[in-house]
CSV table of N, CA, C and O in Angstrom, one decimal:
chain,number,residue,atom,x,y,z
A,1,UNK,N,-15.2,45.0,-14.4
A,1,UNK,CA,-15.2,44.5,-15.8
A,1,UNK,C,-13.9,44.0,-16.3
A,1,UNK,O,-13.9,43.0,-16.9
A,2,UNK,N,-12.4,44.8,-16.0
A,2,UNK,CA,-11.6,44.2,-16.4
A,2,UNK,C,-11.0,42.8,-15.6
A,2,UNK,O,-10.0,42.1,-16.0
A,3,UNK,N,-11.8,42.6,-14.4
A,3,UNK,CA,-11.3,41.4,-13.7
A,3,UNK,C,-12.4,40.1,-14.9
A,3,UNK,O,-12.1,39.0,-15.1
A,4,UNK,N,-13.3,40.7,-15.2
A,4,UNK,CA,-14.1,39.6,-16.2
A,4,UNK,C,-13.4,39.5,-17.5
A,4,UNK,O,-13.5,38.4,-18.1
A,5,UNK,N,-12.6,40.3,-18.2
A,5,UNK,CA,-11.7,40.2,-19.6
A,5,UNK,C,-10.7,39.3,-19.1
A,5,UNK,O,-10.6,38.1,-19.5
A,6,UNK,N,-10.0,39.7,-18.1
A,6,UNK,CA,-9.0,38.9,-17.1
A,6,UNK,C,-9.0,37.7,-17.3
A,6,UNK,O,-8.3,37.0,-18.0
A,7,UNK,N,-10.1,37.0,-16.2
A,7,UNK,CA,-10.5,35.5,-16.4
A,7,UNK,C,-10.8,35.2,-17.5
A,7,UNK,O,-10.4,34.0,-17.8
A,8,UNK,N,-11.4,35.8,-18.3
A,8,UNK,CA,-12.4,34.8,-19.7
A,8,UNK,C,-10.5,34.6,-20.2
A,8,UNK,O,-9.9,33.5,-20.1
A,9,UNK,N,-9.9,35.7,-20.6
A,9,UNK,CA,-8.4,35.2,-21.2
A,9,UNK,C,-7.8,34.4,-20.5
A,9,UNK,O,-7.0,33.9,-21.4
A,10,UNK,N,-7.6,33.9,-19.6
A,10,UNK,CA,-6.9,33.1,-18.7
A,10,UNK,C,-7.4,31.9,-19.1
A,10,UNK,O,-6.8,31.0,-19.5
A,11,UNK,N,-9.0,31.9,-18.9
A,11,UNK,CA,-9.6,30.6,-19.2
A,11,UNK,C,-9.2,30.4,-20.6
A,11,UNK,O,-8.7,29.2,-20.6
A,12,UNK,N,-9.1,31.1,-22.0
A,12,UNK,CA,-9.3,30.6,-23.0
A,12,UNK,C,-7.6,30.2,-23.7
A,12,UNK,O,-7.3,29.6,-24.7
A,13,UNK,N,-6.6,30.9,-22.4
A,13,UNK,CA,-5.4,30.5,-23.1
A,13,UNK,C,-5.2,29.2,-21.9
A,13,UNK,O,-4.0,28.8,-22.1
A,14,UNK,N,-5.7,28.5,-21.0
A,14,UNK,CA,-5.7,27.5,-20.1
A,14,UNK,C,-6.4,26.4,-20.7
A,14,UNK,O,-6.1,25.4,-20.1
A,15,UNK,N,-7.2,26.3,-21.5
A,15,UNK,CA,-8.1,25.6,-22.6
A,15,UNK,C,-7.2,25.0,-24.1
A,15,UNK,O,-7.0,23.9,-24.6
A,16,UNK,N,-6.7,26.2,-24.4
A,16,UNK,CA,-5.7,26.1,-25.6
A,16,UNK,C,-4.2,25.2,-24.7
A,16,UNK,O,-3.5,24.2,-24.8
A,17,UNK,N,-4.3,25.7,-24.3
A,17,UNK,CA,-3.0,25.4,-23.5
A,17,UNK,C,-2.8,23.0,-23.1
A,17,UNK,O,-1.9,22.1,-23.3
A,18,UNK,N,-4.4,22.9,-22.5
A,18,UNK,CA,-4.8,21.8,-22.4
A,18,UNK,C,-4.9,20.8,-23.7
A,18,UNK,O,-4.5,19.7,-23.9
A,19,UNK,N,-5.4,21.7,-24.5
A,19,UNK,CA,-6.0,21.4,-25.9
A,19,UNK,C,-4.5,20.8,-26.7
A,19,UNK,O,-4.2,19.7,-27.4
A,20,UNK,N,-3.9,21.5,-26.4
A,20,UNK,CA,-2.3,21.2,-27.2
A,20,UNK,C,-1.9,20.3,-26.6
A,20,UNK,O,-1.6,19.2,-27.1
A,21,UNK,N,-1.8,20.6,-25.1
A,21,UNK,CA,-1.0,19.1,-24.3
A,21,UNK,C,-1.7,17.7,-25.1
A,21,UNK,O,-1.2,16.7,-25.7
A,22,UNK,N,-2.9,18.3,-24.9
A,22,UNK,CA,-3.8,16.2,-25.4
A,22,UNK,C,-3.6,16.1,-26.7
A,22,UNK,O,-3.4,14.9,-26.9
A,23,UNK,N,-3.7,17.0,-27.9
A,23,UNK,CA,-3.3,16.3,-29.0
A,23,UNK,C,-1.9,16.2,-29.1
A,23,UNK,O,-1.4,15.4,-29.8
A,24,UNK,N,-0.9,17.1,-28.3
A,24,UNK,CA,0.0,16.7,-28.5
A,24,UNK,C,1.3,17.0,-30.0
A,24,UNK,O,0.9,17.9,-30.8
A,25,UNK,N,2.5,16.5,-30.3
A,25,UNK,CA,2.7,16.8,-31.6
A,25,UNK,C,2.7,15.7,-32.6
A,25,UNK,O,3.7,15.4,-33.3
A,26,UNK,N,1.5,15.1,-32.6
A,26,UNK,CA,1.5,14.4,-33.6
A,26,UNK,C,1.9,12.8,-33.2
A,26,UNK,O,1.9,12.5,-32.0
A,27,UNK,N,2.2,12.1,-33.8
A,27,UNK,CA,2.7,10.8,-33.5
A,27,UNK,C,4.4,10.3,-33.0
A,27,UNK,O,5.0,9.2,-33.0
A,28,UNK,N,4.7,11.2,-32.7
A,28,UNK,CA,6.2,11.6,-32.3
A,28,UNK,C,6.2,11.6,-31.0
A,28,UNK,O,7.0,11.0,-30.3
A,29,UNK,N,5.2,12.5,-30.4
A,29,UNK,CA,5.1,12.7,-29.2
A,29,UNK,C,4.5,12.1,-28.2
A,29,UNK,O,4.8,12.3,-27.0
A,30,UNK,N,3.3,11.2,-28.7
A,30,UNK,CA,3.0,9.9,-27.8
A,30,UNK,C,3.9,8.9,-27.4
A,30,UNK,O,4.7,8.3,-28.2
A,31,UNK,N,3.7,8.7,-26.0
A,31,UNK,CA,4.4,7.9,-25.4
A,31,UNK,C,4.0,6.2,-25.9
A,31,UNK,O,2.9,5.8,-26.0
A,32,UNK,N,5.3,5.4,-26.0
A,32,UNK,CA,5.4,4.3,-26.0
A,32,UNK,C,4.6,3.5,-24.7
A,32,UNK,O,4.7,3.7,-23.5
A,33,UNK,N,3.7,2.6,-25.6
A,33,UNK,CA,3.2,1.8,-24.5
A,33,UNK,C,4.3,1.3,-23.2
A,33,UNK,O,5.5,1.3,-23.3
A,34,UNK,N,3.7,1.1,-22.1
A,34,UNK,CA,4.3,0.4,-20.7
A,34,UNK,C,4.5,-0.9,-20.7
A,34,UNK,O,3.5,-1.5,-20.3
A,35,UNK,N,5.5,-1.7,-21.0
A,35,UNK,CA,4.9,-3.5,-20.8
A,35,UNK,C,5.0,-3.6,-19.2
A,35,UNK,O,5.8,-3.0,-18.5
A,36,UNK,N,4.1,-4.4,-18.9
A,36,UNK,CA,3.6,-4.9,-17.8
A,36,UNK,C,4.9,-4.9,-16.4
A,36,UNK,O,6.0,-5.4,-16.7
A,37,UNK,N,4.7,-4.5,-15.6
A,37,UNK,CA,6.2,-5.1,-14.3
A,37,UNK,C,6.0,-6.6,-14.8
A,37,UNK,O,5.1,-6.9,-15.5
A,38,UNK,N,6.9,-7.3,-14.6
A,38,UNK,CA,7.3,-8.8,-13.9
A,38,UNK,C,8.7,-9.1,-13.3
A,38,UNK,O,9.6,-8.3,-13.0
A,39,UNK,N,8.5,-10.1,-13.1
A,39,UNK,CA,10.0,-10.4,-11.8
A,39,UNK,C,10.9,-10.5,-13.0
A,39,UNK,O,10.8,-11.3,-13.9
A,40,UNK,N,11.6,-9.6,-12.9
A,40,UNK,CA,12.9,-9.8,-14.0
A,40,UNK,C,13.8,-11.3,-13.8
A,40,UNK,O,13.8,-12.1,-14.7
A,41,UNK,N,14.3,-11.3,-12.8
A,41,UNK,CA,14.8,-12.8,-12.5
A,41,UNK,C,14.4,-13.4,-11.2
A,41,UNK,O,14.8,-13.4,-10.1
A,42,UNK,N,13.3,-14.2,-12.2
A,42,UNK,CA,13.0,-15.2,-11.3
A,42,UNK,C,13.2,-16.3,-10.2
A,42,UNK,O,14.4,-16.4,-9.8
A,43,UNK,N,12.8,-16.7,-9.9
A,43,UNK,CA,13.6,-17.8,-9.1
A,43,UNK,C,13.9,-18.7,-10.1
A,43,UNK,O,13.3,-18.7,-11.2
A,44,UNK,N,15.1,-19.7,-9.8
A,44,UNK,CA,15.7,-20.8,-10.6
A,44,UNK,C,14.8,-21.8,-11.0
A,44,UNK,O,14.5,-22.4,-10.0
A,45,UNK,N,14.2,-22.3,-12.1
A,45,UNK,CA,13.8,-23.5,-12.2
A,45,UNK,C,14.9,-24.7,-12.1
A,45,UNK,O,14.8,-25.6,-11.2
A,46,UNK,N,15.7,-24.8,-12.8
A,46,UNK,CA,16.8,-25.8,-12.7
A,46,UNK,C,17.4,-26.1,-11.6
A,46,UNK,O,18.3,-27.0,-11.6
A,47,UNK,N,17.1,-25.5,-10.3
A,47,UNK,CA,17.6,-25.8,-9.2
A,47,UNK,C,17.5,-25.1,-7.9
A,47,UNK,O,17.5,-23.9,-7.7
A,48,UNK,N,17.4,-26.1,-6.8
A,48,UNK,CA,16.8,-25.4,-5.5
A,48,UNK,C,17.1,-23.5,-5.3
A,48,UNK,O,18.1,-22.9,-5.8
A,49,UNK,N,16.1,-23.0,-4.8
A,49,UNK,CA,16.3,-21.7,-4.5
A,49,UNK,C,17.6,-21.6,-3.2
A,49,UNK,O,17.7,-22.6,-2.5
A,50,UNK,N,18.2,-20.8,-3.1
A,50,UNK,CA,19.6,-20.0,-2.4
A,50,UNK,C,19.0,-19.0,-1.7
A,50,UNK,O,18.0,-18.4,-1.9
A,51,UNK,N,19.8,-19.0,-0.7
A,51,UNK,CA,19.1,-17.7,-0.1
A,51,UNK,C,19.8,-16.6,-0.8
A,51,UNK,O,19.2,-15.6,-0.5
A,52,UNK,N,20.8,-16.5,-1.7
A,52,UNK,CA,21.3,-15.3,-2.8
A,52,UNK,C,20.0,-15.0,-3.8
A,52,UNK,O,19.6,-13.8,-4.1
A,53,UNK,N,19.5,-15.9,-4.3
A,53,UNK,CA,18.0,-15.7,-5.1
A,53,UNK,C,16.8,-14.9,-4.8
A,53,UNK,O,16.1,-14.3,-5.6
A,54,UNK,N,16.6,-15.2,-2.9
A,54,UNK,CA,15.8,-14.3,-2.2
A,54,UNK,C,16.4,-13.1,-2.1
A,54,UNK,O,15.7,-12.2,-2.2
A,55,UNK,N,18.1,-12.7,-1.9
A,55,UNK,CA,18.1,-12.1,-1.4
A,55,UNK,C,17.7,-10.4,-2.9
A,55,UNK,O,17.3,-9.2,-2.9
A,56,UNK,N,18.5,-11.8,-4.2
A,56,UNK,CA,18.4,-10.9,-5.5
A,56,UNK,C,16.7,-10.5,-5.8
A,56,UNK,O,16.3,-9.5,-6.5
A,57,UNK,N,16.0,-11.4,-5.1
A,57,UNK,CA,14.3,-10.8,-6.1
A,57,UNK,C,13.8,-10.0,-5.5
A,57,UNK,O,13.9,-9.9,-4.3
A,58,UNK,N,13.0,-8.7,-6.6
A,58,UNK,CA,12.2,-8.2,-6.7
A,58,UNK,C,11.1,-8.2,-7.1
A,58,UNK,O,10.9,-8.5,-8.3
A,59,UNK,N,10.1,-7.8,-6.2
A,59,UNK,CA,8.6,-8.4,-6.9
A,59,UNK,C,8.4,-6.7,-7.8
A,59,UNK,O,8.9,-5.6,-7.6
A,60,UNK,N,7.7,-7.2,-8.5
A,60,UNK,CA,7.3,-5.8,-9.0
A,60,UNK,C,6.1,-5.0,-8.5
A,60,UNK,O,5.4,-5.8,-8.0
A,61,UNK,N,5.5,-3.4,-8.4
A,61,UNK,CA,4.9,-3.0,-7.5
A,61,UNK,C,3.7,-2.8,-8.6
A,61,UNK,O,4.1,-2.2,-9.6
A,62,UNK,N,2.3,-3.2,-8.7
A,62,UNK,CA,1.4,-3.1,-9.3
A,62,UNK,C,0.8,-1.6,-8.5
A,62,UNK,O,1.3,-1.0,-7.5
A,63,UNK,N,-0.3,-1.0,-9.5
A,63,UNK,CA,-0.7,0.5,-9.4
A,63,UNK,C,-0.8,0.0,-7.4
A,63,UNK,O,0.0,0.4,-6.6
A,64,UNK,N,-2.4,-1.1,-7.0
A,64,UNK,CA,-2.5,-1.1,-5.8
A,64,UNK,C,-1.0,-1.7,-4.8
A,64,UNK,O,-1.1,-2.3,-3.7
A,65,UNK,N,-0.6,-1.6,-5.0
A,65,UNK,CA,0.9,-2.6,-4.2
A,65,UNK,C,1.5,-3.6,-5.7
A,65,UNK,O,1.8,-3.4,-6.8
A,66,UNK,N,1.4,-4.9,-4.8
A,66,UNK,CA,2.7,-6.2,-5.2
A,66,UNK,C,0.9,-6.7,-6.4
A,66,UNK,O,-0.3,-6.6,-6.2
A,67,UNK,N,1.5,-7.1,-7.2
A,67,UNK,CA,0.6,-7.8,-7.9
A,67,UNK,C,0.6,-9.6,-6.7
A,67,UNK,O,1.4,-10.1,-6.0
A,68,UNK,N,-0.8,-9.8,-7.2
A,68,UNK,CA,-1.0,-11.2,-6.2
A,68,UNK,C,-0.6,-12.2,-6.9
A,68,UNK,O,0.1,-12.9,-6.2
A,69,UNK,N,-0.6,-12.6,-7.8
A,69,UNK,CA,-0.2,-13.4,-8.5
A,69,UNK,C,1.3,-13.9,-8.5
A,69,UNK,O,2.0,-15.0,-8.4
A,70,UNK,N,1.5,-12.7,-8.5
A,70,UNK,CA,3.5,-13.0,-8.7
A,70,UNK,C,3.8,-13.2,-7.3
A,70,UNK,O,4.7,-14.0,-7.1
A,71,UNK,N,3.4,-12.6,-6.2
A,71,UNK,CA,3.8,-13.1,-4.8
A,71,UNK,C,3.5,-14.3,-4.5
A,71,UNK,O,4.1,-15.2,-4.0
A,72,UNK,N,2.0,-14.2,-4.9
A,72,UNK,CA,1.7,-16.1,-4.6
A,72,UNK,C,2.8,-17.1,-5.1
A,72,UNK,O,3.4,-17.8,-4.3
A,73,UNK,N,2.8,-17.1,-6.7
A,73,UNK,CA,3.9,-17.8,-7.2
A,73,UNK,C,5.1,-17.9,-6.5
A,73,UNK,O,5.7,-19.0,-6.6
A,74,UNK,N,5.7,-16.7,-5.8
A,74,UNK,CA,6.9,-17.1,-5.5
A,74,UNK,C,6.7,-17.4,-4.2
A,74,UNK,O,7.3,-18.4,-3.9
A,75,UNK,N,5.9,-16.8,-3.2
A,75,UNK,CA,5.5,-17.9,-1.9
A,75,UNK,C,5.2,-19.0,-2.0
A,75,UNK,O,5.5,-19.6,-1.0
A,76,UNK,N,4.5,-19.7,-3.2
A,76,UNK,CA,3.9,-21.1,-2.7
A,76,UNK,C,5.2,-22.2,-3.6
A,76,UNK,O,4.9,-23.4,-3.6
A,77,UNK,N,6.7,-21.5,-4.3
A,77,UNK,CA,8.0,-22.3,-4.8
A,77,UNK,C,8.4,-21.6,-3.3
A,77,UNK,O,9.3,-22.4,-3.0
A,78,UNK,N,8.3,-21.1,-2.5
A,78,UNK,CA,9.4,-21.3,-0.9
A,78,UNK,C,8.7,-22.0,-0.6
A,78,UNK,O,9.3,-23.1,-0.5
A,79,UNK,N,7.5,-22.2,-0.3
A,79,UNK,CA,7.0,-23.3,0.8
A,79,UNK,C,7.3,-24.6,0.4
A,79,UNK,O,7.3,-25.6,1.1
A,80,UNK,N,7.6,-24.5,-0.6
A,80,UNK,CA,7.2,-25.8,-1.4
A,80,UNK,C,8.6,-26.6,-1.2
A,80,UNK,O,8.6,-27.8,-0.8
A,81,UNK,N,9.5,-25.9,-1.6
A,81,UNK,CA,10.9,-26.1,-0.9
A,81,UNK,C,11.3,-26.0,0.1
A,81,UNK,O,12.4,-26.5,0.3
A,82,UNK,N,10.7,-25.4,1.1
A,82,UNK,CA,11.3,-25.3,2.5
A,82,UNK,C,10.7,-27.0,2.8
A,82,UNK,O,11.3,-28.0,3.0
A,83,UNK,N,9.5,-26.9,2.7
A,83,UNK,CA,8.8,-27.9,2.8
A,83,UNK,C,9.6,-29.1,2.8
A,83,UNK,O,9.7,-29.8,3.8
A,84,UNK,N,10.2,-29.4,1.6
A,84,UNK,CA,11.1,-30.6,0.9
A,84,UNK,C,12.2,-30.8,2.0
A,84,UNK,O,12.3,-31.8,2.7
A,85,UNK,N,12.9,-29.6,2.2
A,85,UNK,CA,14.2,-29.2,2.7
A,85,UNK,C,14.0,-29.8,4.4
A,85,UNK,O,14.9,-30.5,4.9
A,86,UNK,N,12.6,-29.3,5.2
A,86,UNK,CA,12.2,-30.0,6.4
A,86,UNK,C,12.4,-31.6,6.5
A,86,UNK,O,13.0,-32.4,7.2
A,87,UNK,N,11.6,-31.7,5.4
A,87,UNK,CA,11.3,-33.8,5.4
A,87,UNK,C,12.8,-34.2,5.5
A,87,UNK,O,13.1,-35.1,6.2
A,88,UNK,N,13.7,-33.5,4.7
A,88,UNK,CA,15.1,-34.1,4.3
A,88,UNK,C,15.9,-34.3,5.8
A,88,UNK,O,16.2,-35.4,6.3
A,89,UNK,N,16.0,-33.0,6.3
A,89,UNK,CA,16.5,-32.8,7.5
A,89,UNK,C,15.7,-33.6,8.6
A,89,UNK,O,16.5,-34.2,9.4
A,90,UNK,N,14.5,-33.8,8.9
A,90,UNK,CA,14.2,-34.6,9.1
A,90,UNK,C,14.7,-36.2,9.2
A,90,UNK,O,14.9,-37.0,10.1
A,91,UNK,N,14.7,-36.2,7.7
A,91,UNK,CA,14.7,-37.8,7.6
A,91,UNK,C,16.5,-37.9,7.9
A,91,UNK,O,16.9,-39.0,8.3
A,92,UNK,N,17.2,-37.1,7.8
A,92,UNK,CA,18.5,-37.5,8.3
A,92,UNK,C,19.2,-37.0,9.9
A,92,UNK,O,20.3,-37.3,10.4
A,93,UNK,N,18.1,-36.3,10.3
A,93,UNK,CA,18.4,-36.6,11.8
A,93,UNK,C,18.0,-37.7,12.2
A,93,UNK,O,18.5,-38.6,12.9
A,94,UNK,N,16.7,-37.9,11.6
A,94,UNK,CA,16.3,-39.6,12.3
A,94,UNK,C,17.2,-40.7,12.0
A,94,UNK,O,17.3,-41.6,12.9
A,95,UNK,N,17.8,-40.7,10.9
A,95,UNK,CA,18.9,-41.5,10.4
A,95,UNK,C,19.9,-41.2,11.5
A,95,UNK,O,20.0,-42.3,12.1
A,96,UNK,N,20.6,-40.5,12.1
A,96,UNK,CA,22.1,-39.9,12.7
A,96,UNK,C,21.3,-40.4,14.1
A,96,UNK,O,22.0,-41.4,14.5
A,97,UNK,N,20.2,-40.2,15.0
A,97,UNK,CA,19.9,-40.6,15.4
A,97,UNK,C,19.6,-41.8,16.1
A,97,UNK,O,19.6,-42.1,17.3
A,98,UNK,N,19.1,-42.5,14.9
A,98,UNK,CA,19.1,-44.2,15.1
A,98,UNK,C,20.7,-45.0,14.9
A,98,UNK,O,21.1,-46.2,15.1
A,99,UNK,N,21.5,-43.9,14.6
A,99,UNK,CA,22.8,-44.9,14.2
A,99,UNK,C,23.1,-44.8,15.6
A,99,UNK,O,23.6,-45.8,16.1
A,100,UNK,N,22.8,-43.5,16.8
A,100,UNK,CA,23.2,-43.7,18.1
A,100,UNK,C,24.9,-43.7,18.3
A,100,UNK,O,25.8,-43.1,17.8
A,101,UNK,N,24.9,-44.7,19.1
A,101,UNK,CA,26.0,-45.0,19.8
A,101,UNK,C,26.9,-45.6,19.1
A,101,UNK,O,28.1,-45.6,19.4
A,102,UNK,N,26.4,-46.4,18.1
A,102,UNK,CA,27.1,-47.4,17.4
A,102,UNK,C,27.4,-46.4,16.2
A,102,UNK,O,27.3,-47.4,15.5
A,103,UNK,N,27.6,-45.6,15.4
A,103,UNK,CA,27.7,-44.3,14.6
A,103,UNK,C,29.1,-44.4,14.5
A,103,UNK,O,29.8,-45.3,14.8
A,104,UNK,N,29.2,-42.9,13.7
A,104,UNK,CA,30.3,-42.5,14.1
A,104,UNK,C,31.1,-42.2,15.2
A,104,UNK,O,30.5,-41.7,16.2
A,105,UNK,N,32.6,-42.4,15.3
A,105,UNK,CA,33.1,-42.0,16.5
A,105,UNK,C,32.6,-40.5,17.4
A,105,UNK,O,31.8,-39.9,16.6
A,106,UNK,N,32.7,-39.9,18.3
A,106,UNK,CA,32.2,-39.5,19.4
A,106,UNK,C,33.0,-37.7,18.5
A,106,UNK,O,32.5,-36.6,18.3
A,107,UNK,N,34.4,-38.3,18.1
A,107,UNK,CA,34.9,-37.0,17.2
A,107,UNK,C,34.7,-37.0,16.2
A,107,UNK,O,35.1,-35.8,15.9
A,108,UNK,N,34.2,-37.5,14.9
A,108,UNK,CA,33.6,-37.7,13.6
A,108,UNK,C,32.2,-37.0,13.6
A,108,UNK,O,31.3,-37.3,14.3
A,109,UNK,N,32.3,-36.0,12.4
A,109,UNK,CA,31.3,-35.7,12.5
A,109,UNK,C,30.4,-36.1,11.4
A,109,UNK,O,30.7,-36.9,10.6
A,110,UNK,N,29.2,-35.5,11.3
A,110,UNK,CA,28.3,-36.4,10.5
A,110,UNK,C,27.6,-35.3,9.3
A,110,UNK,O,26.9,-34.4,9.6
A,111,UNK,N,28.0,-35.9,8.0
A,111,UNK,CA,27.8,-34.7,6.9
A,111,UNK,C,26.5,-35.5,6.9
A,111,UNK,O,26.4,-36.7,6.9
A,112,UNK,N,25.3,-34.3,6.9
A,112,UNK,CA,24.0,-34.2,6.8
A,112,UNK,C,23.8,-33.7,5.0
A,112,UNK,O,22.8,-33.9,4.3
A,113,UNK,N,24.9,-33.2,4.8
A,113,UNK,CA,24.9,-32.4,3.3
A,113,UNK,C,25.1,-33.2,2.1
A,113,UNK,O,24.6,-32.9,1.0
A,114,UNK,N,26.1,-34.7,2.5
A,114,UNK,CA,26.5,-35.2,1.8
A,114,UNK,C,25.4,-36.2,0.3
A,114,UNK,O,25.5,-36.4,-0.9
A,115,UNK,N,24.2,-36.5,1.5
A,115,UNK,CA,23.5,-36.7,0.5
A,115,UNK,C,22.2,-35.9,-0.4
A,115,UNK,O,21.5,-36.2,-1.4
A,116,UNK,N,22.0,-34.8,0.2
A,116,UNK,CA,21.2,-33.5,0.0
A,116,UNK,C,21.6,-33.2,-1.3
A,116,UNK,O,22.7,-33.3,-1.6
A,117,UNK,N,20.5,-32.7,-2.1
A,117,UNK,CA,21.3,-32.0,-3.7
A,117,UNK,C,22.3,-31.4,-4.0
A,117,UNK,O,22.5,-31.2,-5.2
């Protein structure tokens, strides 16, 4: 019998106990809304990504992982730039290439950067 007084008080100061947690003290004691993760600093709009940019971002971690949205976005500005950055290199080996033999001297070397952004 005193193990049944036991629990019923346990339960009813475990109840109160709950009861207070969730209301709480009033409007003081509610927590400030959360605003959302986002990439604090983003990648650059004004100018090609660095690999300092990659090395600064952080994606933010949504309850399930990375939110999809914000990785996509920043995967599909690298592709998009790597992308560019291929054709370029591209188009100026084939340039260095075709100048051949007749080029620059044999010790001159050839800025590939010079006309790149």
């Amino acid at each position: 019998m005193i193990v049944f007084w036991f629990l019923l008080i346990a339960l009813v100061v475990v109840v109160a106990a709950v009861t207070l947690a969730v209301i709480g003290g009033g409007a003081e004691a509610v927590l400030p809304e959360a605003e959302p993760d986002r990439v604090a600093d983003a990648l650059p709009e004004s100018r090609p990504v660095v690999q300092a940019d990659i090395d600064a971002l952080r994606l933010p971690v949504a309850p399930r992982g990375y939110r999809m949205a914000e990785v996509d976005d920043v995967l599909d500005r690298l592709s998009a730039e790597l992308a560019e950055r291929d054709a370029r290199i591209a188009e100026l080996t084939a340039a260095a290439t075709a100048a051949g033999p007749a080029g620059p001297d044999a010790g001159e070397r050839i800025d590939l950067t010079k006309d790149a952004r």
